[in-house]
Coordinates of N, CA, C and O in Angstrom, one line a residue:
M676 N -38.9 -18.6 19.4 CA -39.2 -17.1 19.2 C -38.3 -16.5 18.0 O -37.2 -16.9 17.9
T677 N -39.0 -15.5 17.4 CA -38.3 -14.9 16.2 C -37.3 -13.8 16.7 O -38.0 -13.3 17.5
K678 N -36.4 -13.8 15.9 CA -35.5 -12.8 16.5 C -35.7 -11.5 15.3 O -36.4 -11.9 14.3
T679 N -35.9 -10.6 16.2 CA -35.9 -9.2 15.4 C -34.6 -8.8 14.5 O -33.6 -9.7 14.5
P680 N -35.1 -8.0 13.6 CA -33.6 -7.8 12.4 C -32.5 -7.1 13.2 O -31.5 -7.5 12.9
R681 N -32.7 -6.3 14.4 CA -31.5 -5.9 15.1 C -30.9 -7.1 15.7 O -29.9 -7.1 16.1
E682 N -32.0 -8.0 16.5 CA -31.1 -9.1 17.1 C -30.4 -9.9 16.0 O -29.1 -10.6 16.3
M683 N -30.8 -10.3 15.0 CA -30.3 -11.0 14.0 C -28.6 -10.2 13.5 O -27.7 -10.9 13.6
K684 N -28.8 -9.0 13.7 CA -27.5 -8.2 12.8 C -26.8 -8.2 14.3 O -25.6 -8.6 13.8
R685 N -27.0 -8.0 15.5 CA -26.0 -8.6 16.6 C -25.3 -9.9 16.4 O -24.2 -9.9 16.7
T686 N -26.3 -10.7 16.4 CA -25.8 -12.3 16.2 C -24.8 -12.3 15.1 O -23.6 -12.9 15.1
L687 N -24.9 -12.0 13.5 CA -24.2 -11.9 12.6 C -23.0 -11.0 12.6 O -22.1 -11.5 12.2
R688 N -22.9 -10.0 13.2 CA -21.7 -9.0 13.7 C -21.2 -9.5 14.8 O -19.9 -9.9 14.4
Q689 N -21.5 -10.3 15.8 CA -20.6 -11.0 16.7 C -20.0 -12.3 15.9 O -18.7 -12.3 16.3
E690 N -20.6 -13.0 15.0 CA -20.0 -14.2 14.6 C -19.2 -13.6 13.1 O -17.8 -14.3 13.3
A691 N -19.1 -12.5 12.6 CA -18.0 -12.0 11.8 C -17.2 -11.4 12.1 O -16.1 -11.7 11.9
L692 N -17.3 -10.6 13.3 CA -16.2 -10.2 14.0 C -15.4 -11.1 14.7 O -13.9 -11.1 14.9
A693 N -15.8 -12.2 15.1 CA -14.9 -13.5 15.7 C -14.1 -14.1 14.7 O -13.3 -14.4 14.8
R694 N -14.7 -14.1 13.4 CA -13.9 -14.8 12.3 C -12.7 -13.8 11.9 O -11.4 -14.3 11.9
R695 N -13.1 -12.3 12.0 CA -12.0 -11.7 11.4 C -10.9 -11.3 12.7 O -9.9 -11.6 12.2
D696 N -11.4 -11.4 14.0 CA -10.5 -11.4 15.0 C -9.5 -12.8 14.9 O -8.5 -12.7 15.4
S697 N -9.9 -13.5 14.6 CA -9.2 -15.1 14.4 C -8.2 -15.0 13.2 O -7.2 -16.1 13.2
L698 N -8.0 -14.3 12.7 CA -7.4 -14.0 11.4 C -5.6 -13.9 11.7 O -5.4 -13.0 12.9
D699 N -4.6 -14.4 11.4 CA -3.6 -14.3 11.9 C -3.1 -12.9 11.9 O -3.3 -12.3 10.7
P700 N -2.8 -12.4 12.7 CA -2.0 -10.9 12.9 C -1.4 -10.3 11.7 O -1.5 -9.3 10.8
L701 N 0.0 -11.6 11.2 CA 0.9 -11.1 10.2 C -0.2 -11.1 8.8 O 0.1 -10.4 8.1
W702 N -0.8 -12.1 8.9 CA -1.6 -12.4 7.2 C -2.6 -10.8 7.4 O -2.4 -10.6 6.2
R703 N -3.2 -10.7 8.3 CA -3.8 -9.6 8.4 C -3.3 -8.2 8.2 O -3.7 -7.4 7.2
T704 N -2.0 -7.8 8.4 CA -1.1 -6.8 8.1 C -0.8 -7.0 6.6 O -1.0 -6.2 6.0
D705 N -0.2 -8.3 6.0 CA 0.1 -8.3 4.6 C -1.2 -8.1 3.9 O -0.8 -7.5 2.6
A706 N -2.6 -8.4 4.1 CA -3.6 -8.5 3.2 C -3.9 -6.8 3.3 O -4.3 -6.4 2.3
S707 N -3.8 -6.2 4.6 CA -4.2 -4.8 4.6 C -3.3 -4.0 3.6 O -3.8 -3.1 2.8
L708 N -2.1 -4.4 3.2 CA -1.1 -3.6 2.6 C -1.4 -3.8 1.1 O -1.4 -3.0 0.1
G709 N -2.3 -5.1 0.7 CA -2.5 -5.4 -0.8 C -3.6 -4.6 -0.9 O -3.9 -4.7 -2.0
F710 N -4.5 -3.9 -0.2 CA -5.6 -3.4 -0.5 C -5.1 -2.0 -1.3 O -5.6 -1.7 -2.2
A711 N -4.0 -1.3 -1.0 CA -3.2 -0.4 -2.2 C -3.4 -0.6 -3.5 O -3.3 0.1 -4.2
V712 N -3.4 -2.2 -3.8 CA -3.4 -2.5 -5.1 C -4.5 -1.9 -5.8 O -4.4 -1.6 -7.2
A713 N -5.7 -1.8 -5.0 CA -6.8 -1.3 -5.9 C -6.8 0.2 -6.1 O -8.0 0.7 -6.8
V714 N -5.7 1.0 -5.9 CA -5.8 2.3 -6.0 C -6.3 2.8 -7.5 O -6.8 3.7 -7.5
D715 N -5.9 2.3 -8.5 CA -6.3 2.5 -9.7 C -7.6 2.1 -10.2 O -8.3 2.9 -10.9
E716 N -8.2 1.5 -9.6 CA -9.9 1.0 -9.8 C -10.7 2.1 -9.1 O -12.0 2.5 -9.4
I717 N -10.2 2.5 -7.9 CA -11.1 3.4 -6.8 C -10.7 4.9 -7.0 O -11.4 5.8 -6.5
A718 N -9.4 5.3 -7.3 CA -9.0 6.7 -7.0 C -9.8 7.6 -7.8 O -10.5 7.8 -9.0
P719 N -10.6 8.4 -7.0 CA -11.2 9.8 -7.8 C -10.4 10.5 -8.5 O -9.2 10.6 -8.6
P720 N -10.8 11.5 -9.3 CA -10.2 12.5 -9.9 C -9.3 13.6 -8.9 O -9.5 13.4 -7.6
R721 N -8.2 14.1 -9.5 CA -7.2 14.8 -8.1 C -8.0 15.7 -7.7 O -8.9 16.5 -8.2
G722 N -7.8 16.2 -6.3 CA -8.6 17.0 -5.3 C -9.7 16.5 -4.9 O -10.2 17.4 -4.2
D723 N -10.2 15.6 -5.6 CA -11.4 15.0 -4.9 C -11.0 14.6 -3.2 O -9.9 14.4 -2.8
I724 N -12.2 14.6 -2.4 CA -11.9 14.4 -1.2 C -12.1 13.0 -0.6 O -13.4 12.3 -1.1
V725 N -11.5 12.1 0.0 CA -11.7 10.8 0.3 C -11.7 10.8 2.1 O -10.4 11.2 2.6
S726 N -12.7 10.0 2.4 CA -12.6 9.6 3.7 C -12.1 8.4 3.8 O -12.8 7.6 3.4
G727 N -11.3 8.2 5.0 CA -11.0 7.1 5.3 C -11.2 6.6 6.6 O -12.2 7.5 7.2
F728 N -10.5 5.9 7.3 CA -10.8 5.6 8.7 C -9.6 5.0 9.6 O -8.5 4.4 8.9
W729 N -9.4 5.3 11.2 CA -8.2 4.8 11.7 C -8.7 3.5 12.0 O -9.9 3.3 12.6
P730 N -7.9 2.3 11.7 CA -8.4 1.0 12.1 C -8.5 0.8 13.7 O -7.6 1.5 14.4
M731 N -9.4 0.0 14.2 CA -9.7 -0.5 15.3 C -9.8 -1.9 15.3 O -10.1 -2.4 14.5
R732 N -9.1 -2.4 16.5 CA -9.1 -3.8 16.8 C -8.6 -4.4 15.5 O -7.5 -4.2 14.9
S733 N -9.2 -5.3 14.8 CA -8.7 -5.8 13.9 C -9.2 -5.7 12.3 O -9.2 -6.7 11.6
E734 N -9.5 -4.5 12.2 CA -10.2 -3.9 11.1 C -8.8 -4.0 9.9 O -7.9 -3.9 10.5
V735 N -9.5 -3.9 8.8 CA -8.4 -4.0 7.8 C -7.8 -2.3 8.1 O -8.3 -1.5 8.2
D736 N -6.2 -2.4 7.8 CA -5.8 -0.9 8.2 C -5.7 -0.6 6.5 O -5.0 -0.6 5.9
V737 N -6.5 0.5 6.3 CA -6.6 1.3 5.0 C -5.7 2.2 5.1 O -5.6 3.2 3.8
R738 N -4.6 2.6 5.7 CA -3.7 3.6 5.9 C -2.6 3.5 4.6 O -2.4 4.6 3.9
P739 N -2.3 2.5 4.0 CA -1.6 2.3 2.9 C -2.4 2.7 1.8 O -1.8 3.0 1.0
L740 N -3.7 2.1 1.5 CA -4.7 2.6 0.5 C -4.7 4.3 0.6 O -4.7 4.9 -0.6
M741 N -4.9 4.6 1.6 CA -5.0 6.2 1.8 C -3.8 7.0 1.4 O -4.0 8.0 0.5
V742 N -2.6 6.4 1.6 CA -1.6 6.8 1.1 C -1.4 6.8 -0.3 O -1.2 7.7 -0.9
A743 N -1.6 5.8 -0.7 CA -1.8 5.6 -2.4 C -2.6 6.4 -2.9 O -2.6 7.1 -4.0
L744 N -3.7 6.7 -2.3 CA -4.9 7.8 -2.8 C -4.1 9.2 -3.1 O -4.6 10.0 -3.7
R745 N -3.8 9.3 -1.7 CA -2.9 10.8 -1.4 C -2.2 11.1 -2.9 O -2.1 12.1 -3.5
E746 N -1.3 10.1 -3.2 CA -0.3 10.0 -4.1 C -0.9 10.2 -5.4 O -0.1 10.8 -6.6
R747 N -2.2 9.8 -5.5 CA -2.8 9.9 -6.8 C -3.6 11.7 -6.7 O -4.5 11.8 -7.7
G748 N -3.3 12.3 -5.7 CA -4.0 13.8 -5.7 C -5.1 13.7 -5.0 O -5.7 14.8 -4.9
A749 N -5.6 12.7 -4.0 CA -7.0 12.9 -3.4 C -6.5 13.7 -2.0 O -5.2 13.6 -1.8
R750 N -7.5 14.4 -1.6 CA -7.2 15.2 -0.4 C -8.0 13.8 0.5 O -9.2 13.5 0.5
L751 N -7.5 14.0 1.9 CA -7.8 12.7 2.9 C -8.5 13.5 3.7 O -8.3 14.4 4.3
C752 N -9.3 12.8 4.6 CA -10.2 13.3 5.8 C -10.4 11.7 6.6 O -10.5 10.9 6.1
L753 N -10.6 12.0 7.8 CA -11.0 10.9 9.0 C -12.4 11.6 9.6 O -12.4 12.8 9.8
P754 N -13.1 10.3 10.1 CA -14.1 10.8 11.0 C -13.6 11.7 12.2 O -12.8 10.7 12.7
A755 N -14.6 12.2 12.9 CA -14.4 12.7 14.2 C -15.8 12.6 15.0 O -17.0 13.1 14.4
I756 N -15.7 12.1 16.0 CA -17.0 11.9 16.9 C -17.4 13.1 17.4 O -16.6 13.6 18.3
L757 N -18.4 14.0 17.0 CA -18.9 15.0 17.8 C -19.8 14.8 19.0 O -19.8 15.4 20.2
D758 N -20.5 13.4 19.1 CA -21.2 13.3 19.9 C -21.7 11.6 20.0 O -21.2 11.1 19.0
K759 N -23.1 11.4 20.8 CA -23.3 10.1 20.8 C -23.9 9.8 19.2 O -24.3 8.5 18.8
S760 N -24.4 10.9 18.5 CA -24.8 10.4 17.5 C -24.4 10.9 16.1 O -24.9 10.8 14.8
T761 N -23.3 11.7 15.9 CA -22.8 12.5 14.9 C -21.2 12.4 14.9 O -20.3 12.3 15.7
I762 N -20.9 11.8 13.3 CA -19.2 12.1 13.1 C -19.5 13.3 11.9 O -20.6 13.4 11.2
I763 N -18.3 13.9 12.0 CA -18.0 15.1 10.7 C -16.7 14.1 10.2 O -15.9 13.5 10.9
F764 N -16.1 15.0 9.1 CA -15.1 14.3 8.3 C -13.9 15.3 8.5 O -14.2 16.7 7.7
R765 N -12.8 15.5 9.1 CA -11.9 16.5 9.3 C -10.5 16.1 8.3 O -10.1 15.1 8.4
E766 N -10.0 17.0 7.8 CA -8.9 16.9 6.8 C -7.8 16.3 7.4 O -7.4 16.8 8.8
L767 N -7.3 15.6 6.9 CA -5.9 14.5 7.1 C -4.9 15.5 6.6 O -4.8 15.0 5.3
V768 N -3.9 16.0 7.1 CA -2.8 17.0 6.6 C -1.5 16.2 7.0 O -1.4 16.0 8.3
R769 N -0.5 15.9 6.2 CA 0.7 15.1 6.5 C 1.3 16.1 7.6 O 1.2 17.2 7.4
G770 N 2.1 15.4 9.0 CA 2.4 16.0 9.9 C 1.5 16.7 10.9 O 2.0 17.4 11.9
A771 N 0.2 16.7 10.7 CA -0.8 17.6 11.6 C -1.0 16.4 12.9 O -0.8 15.4 12.6
P772 N -1.3 17.0 13.8 CA -1.4 16.2 15.3 C -2.8 15.4 15.2 O -3.7 15.9 14.8
L773 N -2.6 14.3 15.6 CA -3.8 13.5 15.6 C -4.2 13.2 17.0 O -3.1 13.3 18.0
I774 N -5.4 13.0 17.4 CA -5.9 13.2 18.8 C -6.8 11.9 19.1 O -7.1 11.4 18.0
D775 N -6.7 11.4 20.1 CA -7.9 10.3 20.4 C -9.3 10.3 20.0 O -9.8 11.6 20.4
M776 N -9.7 9.8 19.3 CA -11.4 9.7 18.9 C -12.2 8.7 19.7 O -13.3 8.9 19.5
G777 N -11.5 8.1 20.5 CA -12.4 7.0 21.1 C -12.5 5.7 20.5 O -11.8 5.9 18.9
F778 N -12.6 4.8 21.1 CA -12.8 3.3 20.3 C -11.4 2.8 19.7 O -11.3 2.1 19.1
G779 N -10.5 3.6 20.3 CA -9.0 3.3 19.9 C -8.7 3.7 18.5 O -7.9 3.3 17.9
T780 N -9.3 4.8 18.0 CA -9.1 5.7 16.8 C -8.1 6.6 17.3 O -8.4 7.5 18.1
M781 N -7.9 7.3 16.0 CA -7.4 8.5 16.2 C -7.9 9.4 14.7 O -8.4 8.8 14.1
G782 N -7.7 10.8 15.2 CA -8.1 11.9 14.0 C -7.8 13.1 14.5 O -6.9 13.4 15.4
P783 N -7.7 14.2 13.2 CA -7.7 15.2 13.4 C -8.1 16.3 14.1 O -9.3 15.7 15.0
D784 N -7.4 17.3 15.0 CA -8.1 17.9 16.2 C -9.1 19.0 15.5 O -9.3 19.1 14.4
E785 N -9.7 19.8 16.2 CA -10.6 20.8 15.9 C -10.2 21.9 14.9 O -10.8 22.7 14.5
S786 N -8.9 22.0 14.8 CA -8.2 23.0 13.9 C -8.1 22.4 12.4 O -8.0 23.3 11.6
A787 N -8.4 21.3 12.2 CA -8.4 20.7 10.9 C -9.8 21.3 10.2 O -10.8 21.4 10.7
A788 N -9.8 21.7 8.8 CA -10.8 21.7 8.1 C -12.2 20.5 8.2 O -11.5 19.7 7.9
V789 N -13.3 21.0 8.1 CA -14.4 20.0 8.0 C -14.3 19.7 6.5 O -14.8 20.8 6.1
L790 N -14.4 18.7 6.0 CA -14.7 18.4 4.6 C -15.8 17.4 4.3 O -16.4 16.7 5.3
E791 N -16.5 17.7 2.9 CA -17.5 16.7 2.7 C -17.0 15.6 1.7 O -16.6 16.0 0.3
P792 N -16.6 14.5 1.8 CA -16.1 13.3 0.9 C -16.8 13.0 -0.2 O -18.3 13.0 -0.2
S793 N -16.2 13.1 -1.1 CA -17.0 12.5 -2.5 C -16.5 11.1 -2.6 O -17.5 10.3 -3.3
L794 N -15.8 10.3 -1.9 CA -15.6 9.2 -1.8 C -15.5 8.8 -0.4 O -14.1 8.9 0.3
M795 N -16.4 7.6 0.0 CA -15.9 7.3 1.7 C -15.6 5.8 1.7 O -16.3 4.9 1.0
L796 N -14.6 5.5 2.2 CA -14.0 4.3 2.5 C -15.0 3.9 4.0 O -14.5 4.6 4.9
V797 N -15.6 3.0 3.8 CA -16.7 2.6 5.1 C -16.3 1.7 5.8 O -16.3 0.5 5.1
P798 N -15.9 1.5 7.1 CA -15.5 0.2 7.8 C -17.0 -0.4 8.0 O -18.0 0.2 8.1
L799 N -16.8 -1.8 8.3 CA -18.0 -2.3 8.6 C -17.8 -3.5 9.3 O -16.7 -4.3 9.3
A800 N -18.8 -4.5 9.9 CA -18.7 -5.4 10.7 C -19.1 -6.8 9.8 O -18.3 -8.0 9.7
A801 N -19.8 -6.6 8.9 CA -20.1 -7.7 8.1 C -21.1 -7.1 7.0 O -21.5 -6.0 6.9
F802 N -21.1 -8.0 5.5 CA -21.7 -7.5 4.6 C -22.4 -9.0 3.7 O -21.9 -9.8 4.3
D803 N -23.2 -8.5 2.7 CA -23.6 -9.5 2.2 C -23.6 -9.4 0.8 O -23.1 -8.3 0.3
R804 N -23.9 -10.3 -0.3 CA -23.8 -10.1 -1.6 C -24.6 -9.4 -2.5 O -24.5 -8.6 -3.4
R805 N -25.4 -8.3 -1.4 CA -26.5 -7.5 -2.1 C -25.8 -6.1 -1.7 O -26.2 -5.2 -2.3
G806 N -24.4 -5.9 -0.8 CA -24.4 -4.7 -0.6 C -24.8 -4.4 0.8 O -24.5 -2.9 1.1
H807 N -25.3 -4.9 1.4 CA -26.3 -4.5 2.7 C -25.0 -4.8 3.8 O -24.3 -5.8 3.8
R808 N -25.0 -3.8 4.4 CA -24.0 -3.9 5.7 C -24.1 -3.7 7.2 O -25.5 -3.3 7.3
I809 N -23.6 -4.3 8.0 CA -23.8 -4.4 9.4 C -22.4 -3.2 9.8 O -21.5 -4.1 9.8
G810 N -22.8 -2.5 10.4 CA -21.7 -1.7 11.2 C -21.6 -1.9 12.3 O -22.0 -3.2 12.9
Y811 N -21.2 -1.0 13.4 CA -20.9 -1.5 14.7 C -22.0 -1.4 15.8 O -22.1 -1.6 16.9
G812 N -23.1 -1.0 15.1 CA -24.2 -0.9 15.8 C -24.6 0.7 16.5 O -25.8 0.9 16.7
A813 N -23.7 1.5 16.1 CA -24.2 2.8 16.7 C -24.7 3.6 15.8 O -25.5 5.0 16.0
G814 N -24.7 3.1 14.7 CA -25.3 4.0 13.6 C -24.8 5.3 13.0 O -25.1 6.1 12.2
Y815 N -23.4 5.5 13.3 CA -22.7 6.7 13.1 C -22.7 6.9 11.2 O -22.7 8.2 10.9
Y816 N -22.4 5.8 10.7 CA -22.0 6.2 9.2 C -23.4 6.4 8.5 O -23.7 7.1 7.5
D817 N -24.3 5.4 8.9 CA -25.5 5.6 8.4 C -26.1 7.4 8.3 O -26.9 7.7 7.7
R818 N -26.1 7.7 9.6 CA -26.4 9.1 9.8 C -25.5 10.3 8.9 O -26.1 11.1 8.4
A819 N -24.5 9.9 8.8 CA -23.4 10.8 8.0 C -23.6 10.7 6.6 O -23.7 11.7 5.8
I820 N -23.9 9.6 6.4 CA -24.1 9.4 4.7 C -25.7 9.9 4.4 O -25.7 10.9 3.4
A821 N -26.4 9.7 5.4 CA -27.8 10.2 5.0 C -27.8 11.8 5.0 O -28.5 12.6 4.3
R822 N -26.9 12.4 6.0 CA -26.8 13.8 6.0 C -26.4 14.2 4.8 O -26.5 15.8 4.4
L823 N -25.1 13.7 4.5 CA -24.2 14.2 3.3 C -25.5 14.2 2.1 O -25.4 15.2 1.2
Q824 N -26.0 13.3 2.0 CA -27.1 13.3 0.5 C -28.2 14.3 0.8 O -28.6 14.7 -0.1
E825 N -28.7 14.5 2.1 CA -29.7 15.5 2.4 C -29.1 16.7 1.8 O -29.9 17.8 1.3
N826 N -28.0 17.1 2.2 CA -27.5 18.4 1.5 C -26.9 18.5 0.4 O -26.0 19.3 -0.1
G827 N -27.3 17.3 -0.5 CA -26.9 17.4 -1.9 C -25.7 16.7 -2.4 O -25.2 16.8 -3.5
H828 N -24.9 16.0 -1.7 CA -23.9 15.0 -1.9 C -24.2 13.7 -2.2 O -24.9 13.2 -1.1
A829 N -23.6 13.1 -3.0 CA -23.8 11.7 -3.3 C -22.6 11.0 -3.3 O -22.1 10.6 -4.2
P830 N -21.8 10.9 -2.0 CA -20.5 10.1 -2.2 C -20.3 8.8 -2.7 O -21.5 8.1 -2.4
R831 N -19.5 8.6 -3.4 CA -19.4 6.9 -3.6 C -18.8 5.7 -2.4 O -17.8 6.6 -1.6
L832 N -19.5 5.2 -2.4 CA -19.4 4.6 -1.1 C -18.6 3.0 -1.4 O -19.1 2.5 -2.0
I833 N -17.5 2.9 -0.8 CA -16.8 1.6 -0.8 C -16.6 0.7 0.6 O -15.7 1.6 1.3
G834 N -17.2 -0.2 1.1 CA -17.4 -0.7 2.1 C -16.0 -1.4 2.0 O -15.3 -2.0 1.3
I835 N -15.2 -1.5 3.5 CA -14.0 -2.2 3.7 C -14.0 -3.2 4.3 O -14.3 -3.0 5.6
A836 N -13.4 -4.3 4.1 CA -13.6 -5.6 4.9 C -12.9 -6.8 4.3 O -12.1 -6.8 3.3
F837 N -12.6 -7.7 5.2 CA -11.8 -9.1 4.9 C -13.1 -10.0 4.2 O -14.3 -9.7 4.5
D838 N -12.6 -10.8 3.4 CA -13.7 -12.0 2.8 C -14.5 -12.6 3.8 O -15.8 -13.2 3.8
C839 N -13.7 -12.9 4.7 CA -14.3 -13.8 6.2 C -15.6 -13.0 6.5 O -16.3 -13.5 7.7
Q840 N -15.4 -11.8 6.4 CA -16.8 -11.0 7.0 C -18.2 -10.7 6.4 O -19.3 -10.5 6.6
E841 N -18.0 -11.8 5.0 CA -19.3 -12.0 4.3 C -20.3 -12.6 4.9 O -19.8 -13.9 5.9
V842 N -21.5 -12.4 5.2 CA -22.6 -13.4 5.7 C -23.6 -13.6 4.6 O -23.9 -13.1 3.6
P843 N -24.3 -14.7 4.8 CA -25.4 -15.2 3.7 C -26.3 -13.9 3.3 O -26.6 -13.8 2.5
Q844 N -26.9 -13.2 4.2 CA -28.1 -12.1 4.5 C -28.0 -11.3 5.3 O -28.2 -11.7 6.5
V845 N -28.1 -10.1 4.9 CA -28.0 -9.1 6.2 C -29.5 -8.6 6.4 O -30.4 -8.3 5.1
P846 N -30.3 -8.7 7.4 CA -31.7 -8.4 7.6 C -31.9 -6.9 7.2 O -31.0 -5.9 7.8
D847 N -32.9 -6.7 6.5 CA -33.2 -5.3 5.9 C -34.0 -4.5 7.0 O -34.9 -5.0 7.7
E848 N -33.5 -3.4 7.1 CA -34.1 -2.0 8.0 C -34.2 -0.9 6.9 O -33.5 -0.7 6.4
P849 N -35.2 -0.2 7.2 CA -35.6 0.9 6.5 C -34.4 2.0 6.4 O -34.2 2.6 5.3
H850 N -33.7 2.2 7.5 CA -32.5 3.3 7.7 C -31.4 3.1 7.1 O -30.4 3.6 7.0
D851 N -31.1 1.5 6.9 CA -30.0 1.0 6.1 C -29.7 1.5 5.1 O -30.5 1.9 3.9
V852 N -28.0 2.0 5.0 CA -27.5 2.3 3.9 C -27.0 1.3 2.9 O -26.1 0.5 3.6
I853 N -27.1 1.2 1.8 CA -27.0 -0.1 0.9 C -25.5 0.4 0.3 O -25.3 1.6 -0.1
I854 N -24.2 -0.4 0.5 CA -23.0 0.1 -0.1 C -22.7 -0.7 -1.4 O -22.6 -1.8 -1.7
P855 N -22.7 0.3 -2.7 CA -22.7 -0.6 -4.0 C -21.3 -1.3 -4.1 O -21.5 -1.9 -5.1
E856 N -20.1 -1.0 -3.3 CA -19.2 -1.4 -3.8 C -18.2 -2.0 -2.5 O -18.5 -1.5 -1.3
I857 N -18.0 -3.1 -2.5 CA -16.9 -3.6 -1.1 C -15.5 -4.1 -1.7 O -15.5 -4.8 -2.6
L858 N -14.5 -3.6 -0.9 CA -13.6 -3.8 -1.1 C -12.7 -4.8 -0.3 O -12.7 -4.6 1.0
T859 N -12.1 -6.2 -0.9 CA -11.7 -7.1 0.4 C -10.3 -7.4 -0.2 O -9.9 -6.8 -1.2
E860 N -9.7 -8.3 0.4 CA -8.5 -8.7 -0.2 C -8.2 -9.5 -1.3 O -7.7 -9.7 -1.9
S861 N -9.7 -9.8 -2.0 CA -9.9 -10.5 -3.0 C -10.0 -9.4 -4.3 O -10.2 -9.9 -5.5
G862 N -10.4 -8.3 -4.0 CA -10.7 -7.4 -5.2 C -11.9 -6.6 -4.7 O -12.6 -6.4 -3.8
L863 N -12.2 -5.6 -5.6 CA -13.4 -4.6 -5.9 C -14.6 -5.5 -6.0 O -14.6 -6.2 -7.2
R864 N -15.6 -5.6 -5.3 CA -16.6 -6.3 -5.6 C -18.0 -5.2 -5.8 O -17.9 -4.3 -5.2
R865 N -18.7 -5.3 -7.1 CA -19.8 -4.3 -7.3 C -21.0 -4.8 -7.2 O -21.0 -6.1 -7.8
F866 N -22.1 -4.3 -6.9 CA -23.2 -5.0 -6.8 C -24.3 -4.2 -7.7 O -24.9 -3.3 -7.1
P867 N -24.6 -4.8 -9.1 CA -25.4 -3.9 -9.8 C -26.7 -3.7 -9.2 O -27.5 -2.8 -9.5
S868 N -27.3 -4.6 -8.4 CA -28.6 -4.3 -8.1 C -28.7 -3.2 -7.2 O -30.1 -2.6 -7.0
S869 N -27.6 -2.8 -6.5 CA -27.5 -1.7 -5.7 C -27.0 -0.4 -6.1 O -27.3 0.6 -5.4
L870 N -26.7 -0.4 -7.5 CA -26.1 0.7 -8.1 C -27.4 1.9 -8.6 O -28.5 1.1 -8.7

């Protein structure tokens, strides 16, 4: 019996996350710190808005990279889950309180400004050499990116992952958002066919 693209993605997601989960925690921490080295390659102009994410489970911890981006003059924001299908991006200001966003993540509360990022650091479960991404299955980022694009914003998208999350090929689906750049512990990869 042939699997549907959704079923194939589920299998690829489980396998990639199992590889990520099996990474030594100390190595993962050290590798996450190393992501900040890429700041010179990815830093947007001063004052531009960058969305990061609060790491969950064994994800890359992008907070060191976010600090480096802030030091280069970026304004930071984090996703906030509004309902089962929508995320927005709230400004992350030094010293502001963070609240539980679900899924083990934290983010600014309702008093924080809602921003539209010009650079998005996008979490993912798996990716391929074409820049196709598998998320966690809820579609939050696909919808958020589509909404930004519909409103005339075309944020630069950089997927964040460890090398072990690469898969041979992600099955194509019409709603998928291609990520033209992926940052791993090996450096920034650009996918010319996706640009």
